[in-house]
């Protein structure tokens, strides 16, 4: 009788321990609760389409100033480095209870990139863009915290050419556009046991945008640009 009682007690203890371990593992998974995050990273844009967008790029590739004098001449300002810069983001994702490991959410991201020529900072080009998207986040494997993410929404672009005019004064040419944006990402979540952060995520993201920009002498100039972003997100 004593042996049977001991066996029953031991079995109950093992069941409780197993259930408790499973529960802890279940709740520690990043897709089981709402994720609110801020992120920071780097961005590398690529300029693909748009009459003014590619005209400006061609001038930089030829080491020429954006400013053209009355004789149609442009001075050589030296070689431009590739566009590169920082990105910051803010957003959330919530579990979809009816589908295991699937989440929905929204995020806003801002990338600030630019380049200056080798002759100095009198001339420069700045290429900044914002995305505001809704989308899905999915953890395809139950045994790992690898995730895939896709979202779609509104994209905004803001550019600035900085140059010296014929009188030697500092001038700027700004362009602004609004259109559609889509993003695809792959990353990994690293759960934490802290009071403030529940996880840290590392991801690589590809962004494609098609803004429409108003340009003097052209009208509606349809631009297309993409971006490769590497981000580190802090989930609360």
mmCIF file of C-alpha atoms in Angstrom:
data_model
loop_
_atom_site.group_PDB
_atom_site.id
_atom_site.type_symbol
_atom_site.label_atom_id
_atom_site.label_comp_id
_atom_site.label_asym_id
_atom_site.label_seq_id
_atom_site.Cartn_x
_atom_site.Cartn_y
_atom_site.Cartn_z
ATOM 1 C CA UNK A 1 0.000 0.000 0.000
ATOM 2 C CA UNK A 2 2.801 2.330 0.888
ATOM 3 C CA UNK A 3 4.550 1.474 -2.373
ATOM 4 C CA UNK A 4 1.422 2.216 -4.406
ATOM 5 C CA UNK A 5 0.959 5.535 -2.644
ATOM 6 C CA UNK A 6 4.591 6.447 -3.316
ATOM 7 C CA UNK A 7 4.210 5.534 -6.974
ATOM 8 C CA UNK A 8 1.041 7.586 -7.291
ATOM 9 C CA UNK A 9 2.694 10.554 -5.572
ATOM 10 C CA UNK A 10 5.754 10.275 -7.804
ATOM 11 C CA UNK A 11 3.631 10.036 -10.950
ATOM 12 C CA UNK A 12 1.565 13.053 -9.923
ATOM 13 C CA UNK A 13 4.740 15.008 -9.244
ATOM 14 C CA UNK A 14 6.124 14.081 -12.678
ATOM 15 C CA UNK A 15 2.850 15.080 -14.353
ATOM 16 C CA UNK A 16 2.812 18.425 -12.542
ATOM 17 C CA UNK A 17 6.460 19.049 -13.379
ATOM 18 C CA UNK A 18 5.889 18.169 -17.046
ATOM 19 C CA UNK A 19 2.790 20.361 -17.279
ATOM 20 C CA UNK A 20 4.551 23.227 -15.520
ATOM 21 C CA UNK A 21 7.567 22.942 -17.849
ATOM 22 C CA UNK A 22 5.303 22.837 -20.887
ATOM 23 C CA UNK A 23 3.346 25.856 -19.643
ATOM 24 C CA UNK A 24 6.515 27.852 -19.055
ATOM 25 C CA UNK A 25 7.816 26.895 -22.494
ATOM 26 C CA UNK A 26 4.465 27.782 -24.040
ATOM 27 C CA UNK A 27 4.230 31.201 -22.390
ATOM 28 C CA UNK A 28 7.881 32.004 -23.125
ATOM 29 C CA UNK A 29 7.303 31.765 -26.844
ATOM 30 C CA UNK A 30 7.349 35.265 -28.364
ATOM 31 C CA UNK A 31 4.244 34.660 -30.499
ATOM 32 C CA UNK A 32 1.970 33.889 -27.534
ATOM 33 C CA UNK A 33 1.535 37.488 -26.386
ATOM 34 C CA UNK A 34 1.329 40.987 -27.809
ATOM 35 C CA UNK A 35 4.641 42.449 -28.949
ATOM 36 C CA UNK A 36 5.198 46.204 -28.674
ATOM 37 C CA UNK A 37 8.576 47.229 -30.032
ATOM 38 C CA UNK A 38 11.006 49.958 -30.992
ATOM 39 C CA UNK A 39 13.800 49.268 -33.456
ATOM 40 C CA UNK A 40 16.999 50.757 -34.801
ATOM 41 C CA UNK A 41 19.170 49.721 -37.724
ATOM 42 C CA UNK A 42 20.872 50.631 -40.988
ATOM 43 C CA UNK A 43 19.418 51.171 -44.482
ATOM 44 C CA UNK A 44 20.880 50.822 -47.968
ATOM 45 C CA UNK A 45 18.484 52.232 -50.624
ATOM 46 C CA UNK A 46 18.552 51.503 -54.358
ATOM 47 C CA UNK A 47 17.049 53.977 -56.863
ATOM 48 C CA UNK A 48 15.279 52.249 -59.770
ATOM 49 C CA UNK A 49 12.761 54.434 -61.660
ATOM 50 C CA UNK A 50 11.722 58.077 -62.010
ATOM 51 C CA UNK A 51 12.875 60.718 -64.476
ATOM 52 C CA UNK A 52 14.102 63.245 -61.896
ATOM 53 C CA UNK A 53 15.288 60.536 -59.505
ATOM 54 C CA UNK A 54 17.540 58.928 -62.123
ATOM 55 C CA UNK A 55 18.641 62.267 -63.624
ATOM 56 C CA UNK A 56 19.932 63.368 -60.238
ATOM 57 C CA UNK A 57 21.620 59.995 -59.722
ATOM 58 C CA UNK A 58 23.315 60.219 -63.125
ATOM 59 C CA UNK A 59 24.780 63.628 -62.229
ATOM 60 C CA UNK A 60 26.210 62.228 -59.009
ATOM 61 C CA UNK A 61 27.620 59.199 -60.844
ATOM 62 C CA UNK A 62 29.372 61.636 -63.196
ATOM 63 C CA UNK A 63 30.696 63.627 -60.213
ATOM 64 C CA UNK A 64 28.772 66.713 -61.356
ATOM 65 C CA UNK A 65 27.033 69.394 -59.331
ATOM 66 C CA UNK A 66 23.242 69.496 -59.239
ATOM 67 C CA UNK A 67 23.494 73.207 -60.127
ATOM 68 C CA UNK A 68 23.721 74.171 -63.810
ATOM 69 C CA UNK A 69 24.816 77.737 -64.701
ATOM 70 C CA UNK A 70 23.366 79.921 -67.461
ATOM 71 C CA UNK A 71 25.883 78.467 -69.953
ATOM 72 C CA UNK A 72 24.722 74.921 -69.215
ATOM 73 C CA UNK A 73 27.901 73.981 -67.356
ATOM 74 C CA UNK A 74 28.214 72.052 -64.107
ATOM 75 C CA UNK A 75 31.312 71.879 -61.947
ATOM 76 C CA UNK A 76 32.969 68.656 -60.890
ATOM 77 C CA UNK A 77 32.394 68.090 -57.171
ATOM 78 C CA UNK A 78 34.098 64.715 -56.808
ATOM 79 C CA UNK A 79 32.774 61.208 -56.355
ATOM 80 C CA UNK A 80 29.728 60.456 -54.221
ATOM 81 C CA UNK A 81 29.648 57.483 -51.876
ATOM 82 C CA UNK A 82 26.694 55.083 -52.053
ATOM 83 C CA UNK A 83 23.553 56.133 -50.226
ATOM 84 C CA UNK A 84 23.552 54.748 -46.684
ATOM 85 C CA UNK A 85 22.012 55.669 -43.360
ATOM 86 C CA UNK A 86 19.987 54.826 -40.286
ATOM 87 C CA UNK A 87 16.454 53.610 -39.678
ATOM 88 C CA UNK A 88 14.175 53.692 -36.654
ATOM 89 C CA UNK A 89 10.829 51.978 -36.159
ATOM 90 C CA UNK A 90 7.863 51.595 -33.832
ATOM 91 C CA UNK A 91 5.000 49.093 -33.905
ATOM 92 C CA UNK A 92 3.096 46.154 -32.449
ATOM 93 C CA UNK A 93 2.005 42.614 -33.316
ATOM 94 C CA UNK A 94 -0.813 40.628 -31.665
ATOM 95 C CA UNK A 95 -1.424 36.850 -31.733
ATOM 96 C CA UNK A 96 -4.189 35.492 -33.972
ATOM 97 C CA UNK A 97 -5.625 32.899 -31.582
ATOM 98 C CA UNK A 98 -7.274 30.855 -34.311
ATOM 99 C CA UNK A 99 -3.979 30.254 -36.153
ATOM 100 C CA UNK A 100 -0.974 28.881 -34.288
ATOM 101 C CA UNK A 101 2.156 31.099 -34.342
ATOM 102 C CA UNK A 102 0.564 33.760 -36.586
ATOM 103 C CA UNK A 103 0.351 37.429 -35.591
ATOM 104 C CA UNK A 104 -1.071 40.630 -37.097
ATOM 105 C CA UNK A 105 0.063 44.178 -36.491
ATOM 106 C CA UNK A 106 1.208 47.543 -37.738
ATOM 107 C CA UNK A 107 4.453 49.487 -37.803
ATOM 108 C CA UNK A 108 5.945 52.771 -38.895
ATOM 109 C CA UNK A 109 9.551 53.029 -40.062
ATOM 110 C CA UNK A 110 11.747 56.004 -40.927
ATOM 111 C CA UNK A 111 15.012 55.765 -42.891
ATOM 112 C CA UNK A 112 17.436 58.690 -43.088
ATOM 113 C CA UNK A 113 20.115 58.191 -45.743
ATOM 114 C CA UNK A 114 22.442 60.447 -47.683
ATOM 115 C CA UNK A 115 25.786 61.016 -49.318
ATOM 116 C CA UNK A 116 28.324 63.819 -49.814
ATOM 117 C CA UNK A 117 30.949 64.174 -52.571
ATOM 118 C CA UNK A 118 34.673 63.913 -51.985
ATOM 119 C CA UNK A 119 35.173 67.687 -52.473
ATOM 120 C CA UNK A 120 33.381 68.461 -49.198
ATOM 121 C CA UNK A 121 30.022 69.234 -47.643
ATOM 122 C CA UNK A 122 28.985 72.205 -49.792
ATOM 123 C CA UNK A 123 27.090 69.725 -51.959
ATOM 124 C CA UNK A 124 25.132 66.716 -50.724
ATOM 125 C CA UNK A 125 22.174 64.474 -51.458
ATOM 126 C CA UNK A 126 19.688 63.268 -48.850
ATOM 127 C CA UNK A 127 17.177 60.478 -49.463
ATOM 128 C CA UNK A 128 14.688 59.894 -46.640
ATOM 129 C CA UNK A 129 11.614 57.681 -46.640
ATOM 130 C CA UNK A 130 8.812 56.595 -44.306
ATOM 131 C CA UNK A 131 6.506 53.569 -44.399
ATOM 132 C CA UNK A 132 3.275 53.031 -42.470
ATOM 133 C CA UNK A 133 2.118 49.444 -42.927
ATOM 134 C CA UNK A 134 -0.186 46.702 -41.693
ATOM 135 C CA UNK A 135 0.811 43.078 -42.013
ATOM 136 C CA UNK A 136 1.413 39.568 -40.698
ATOM 137 C CA UNK A 137 4.213 37.960 -38.735
ATOM 138 C CA UNK A 138 4.580 34.177 -38.727
ATOM 139 C CA UNK A 139 6.786 31.745 -36.812
ATOM 140 C CA UNK A 140 6.783 28.710 -39.174
ATOM 141 C CA UNK A 141 8.564 26.235 -36.867
ATOM 142 C CA UNK A 142 7.331 25.433 -33.344
ATOM 143 C CA UNK A 143 10.820 24.456 -32.180
ATOM 144 C CA UNK A 144 12.558 27.708 -33.111
ATOM 145 C CA UNK A 145 11.877 31.441 -32.938
ATOM 146 C CA UNK A 146 12.622 32.127 -36.610
ATOM 147 C CA UNK A 147 9.951 34.385 -38.114
ATOM 148 C CA UNK A 148 8.792 35.658 -41.490
ATOM 149 C CA UNK A 149 7.045 38.996 -41.882
ATOM 150 C CA UNK A 150 5.197 40.746 -44.675
ATOM 151 C CA UNK A 151 3.341 44.055 -44.607
ATOM 152 C CA UNK A 152 1.839 46.581 -46.978
ATOM 153 C CA UNK A 153 0.753 50.210 -46.773
ATOM 154 C CA UNK A 154 1.725 53.797 -47.502
ATOM 155 C CA UNK A 155 5.209 54.978 -48.449
ATOM 156 C CA UNK A 156 6.541 58.522 -48.364
ATOM 157 C CA UNK A 157 9.782 59.870 -49.838
ATOM 158 C CA UNK A 158 11.584 63.168 -49.130
ATOM 159 C CA UNK A 159 14.771 64.157 -50.960
ATOM 160 C CA UNK A 160 17.067 67.174 -50.840
ATOM 161 C CA UNK A 161 19.843 68.269 -53.191
ATOM 162 C CA UNK A 162 22.265 70.721 -51.575
ATOM 163 C CA UNK A 163 24.434 72.806 -53.913
ATOM 164 C CA UNK A 164 26.194 76.152 -54.454
ATOM 165 C CA UNK A 165 24.550 78.544 -56.918
ATOM 166 C CA UNK A 166 26.193 80.928 -59.407
ATOM 167 C CA UNK A 167 26.540 83.665 -56.779
ATOM 168 C CA UNK A 168 28.240 81.291 -54.355
ATOM 169 C CA UNK A 169 25.192 80.970 -52.099
ATOM 170 C CA UNK A 170 23.876 77.771 -50.567
ATOM 171 C CA UNK A 171 20.755 76.451 -52.339
ATOM 172 C CA UNK A 172 18.456 73.459 -51.856
ATOM 173 C CA UNK A 173 16.090 71.540 -54.100
ATOM 174 C CA UNK A 174 13.423 69.490 -52.311
ATOM 175 C CA UNK A 175 11.124 66.757 -53.611
ATOM 176 C CA UNK A 176 8.270 65.035 -51.807
ATOM 177 C CA UNK A 177 6.148 62.064 -52.836
ATOM 178 C CA UNK A 178 3.533 59.644 -51.560
ATOM 179 C CA UNK A 179 2.598 56.163 -52.759
ATOM 180 C CA UNK A 180 2.473 52.474 -51.904
ATOM 181 C CA UNK A 181 4.999 50.432 -49.992
ATOM 182 C CA UNK A 182 5.561 46.735 -49.289
ATOM 183 C CA UNK A 183 8.054 44.993 -47.001
ATOM 184 C CA UNK A 184 9.234 41.378 -46.603
ATOM 185 C CA UNK A 185 11.451 40.311 -43.713
ATOM 186 C CA UNK A 186 13.123 37.331 -42.077
ATOM 187 C CA UNK A 187 14.436 37.369 -38.539
ATOM 188 C CA UNK A 188 14.878 35.690 -35.197
ATOM 189 C CA UNK A 189 13.478 36.428 -31.739
ATOM 190 C CA UNK A 190 15.624 35.995 -28.625
ATOM 191 C CA UNK A 191 13.349 35.778 -25.529
ATOM 192 C CA UNK A 192 14.558 37.514 -22.362
ATOM 193 C CA UNK A 193 13.607 37.147 -18.709
ATOM 194 C CA UNK A 194 13.626 40.786 -17.649
ATOM 195 C CA UNK A 195 10.967 43.102 -16.217
ATOM 196 C CA UNK A 196 11.299 45.580 -19.096
ATOM 197 C CA UNK A 197 12.156 43.598 -22.228
ATOM 198 C CA UNK A 198 10.522 40.318 -23.212
ATOM 199 C CA UNK A 199 12.681 39.737 -26.300
ATOM 200 C CA UNK A 200 15.248 41.162 -28.707
ATOM 201 C CA UNK A 201 14.887 40.571 -32.450
ATOM 202 C CA UNK A 202 17.369 40.729 -35.308
ATOM 203 C CA UNK A 203 15.992 40.936 -38.855
ATOM 204 C CA UNK A 204 16.856 41.602 -42.486
ATOM 205 C CA UNK A 205 14.149 43.402 -44.483
ATOM 206 C CA UNK A 206 13.544 44.255 -48.121
ATOM 207 C CA UNK A 207 11.351 47.279 -48.801
ATOM 208 C CA UNK A 208 9.871 48.351 -52.164
ATOM 209 C CA UNK A 209 8.150 51.729 -52.662
ATOM 210 C CA UNK A 210 6.394 53.457 -55.586
ATOM 211 C CA UNK A 211 5.744 57.109 -54.688
ATOM 212 C CA UNK A 212 4.375 59.712 -57.090
ATOM 213 C CA UNK A 213 6.388 62.936 -56.998
ATOM 214 C CA UNK A 214 5.467 66.364 -58.379
ATOM 215 C CA UNK A 215 8.402 67.723 -60.421
ATOM 216 C CA UNK A 216 8.629 71.057 -62.287
ATOM 217 C CA UNK A 217 8.650 70.490 -66.045
ATOM 218 C CA UNK A 218 7.556 66.874 -65.656
ATOM 219 C CA UNK A 219 4.400 66.826 -63.553
ATOM 220 C CA UNK A 220 3.666 63.434 -62.017
ATOM 221 C CA UNK A 221 6.996 61.630 -61.847
ATOM 222 C CA UNK A 222 6.523 57.998 -60.798
ATOM 223 C CA UNK A 223 9.494 56.892 -58.731
ATOM 224 C CA UNK A 224 10.481 53.428 -57.615
ATOM 225 C CA UNK A 225 13.071 52.674 -54.975
ATOM 226 C CA UNK A 226 13.925 49.726 -52.778
ATOM 227 C CA UNK A 227 15.860 49.342 -49.571
ATOM 228 C CA UNK A 228 17.736 46.621 -47.724
ATOM 229 C CA UNK A 229 17.442 47.176 -43.976
ATOM 230 C CA UNK A 230 19.069 45.434 -41.038
ATOM 231 C CA UNK A 231 17.227 46.059 -37.787
ATOM 232 C CA UNK A 232 17.494 45.296 -34.083
ATOM 233 C CA UNK A 233 14.133 45.469 -32.286
ATOM 234 C CA UNK A 234 13.486 45.697 -28.540
ATOM 235 C CA UNK A 235 10.165 44.081 -27.547
ATOM 236 C CA UNK A 236 8.384 45.188 -24.379
#
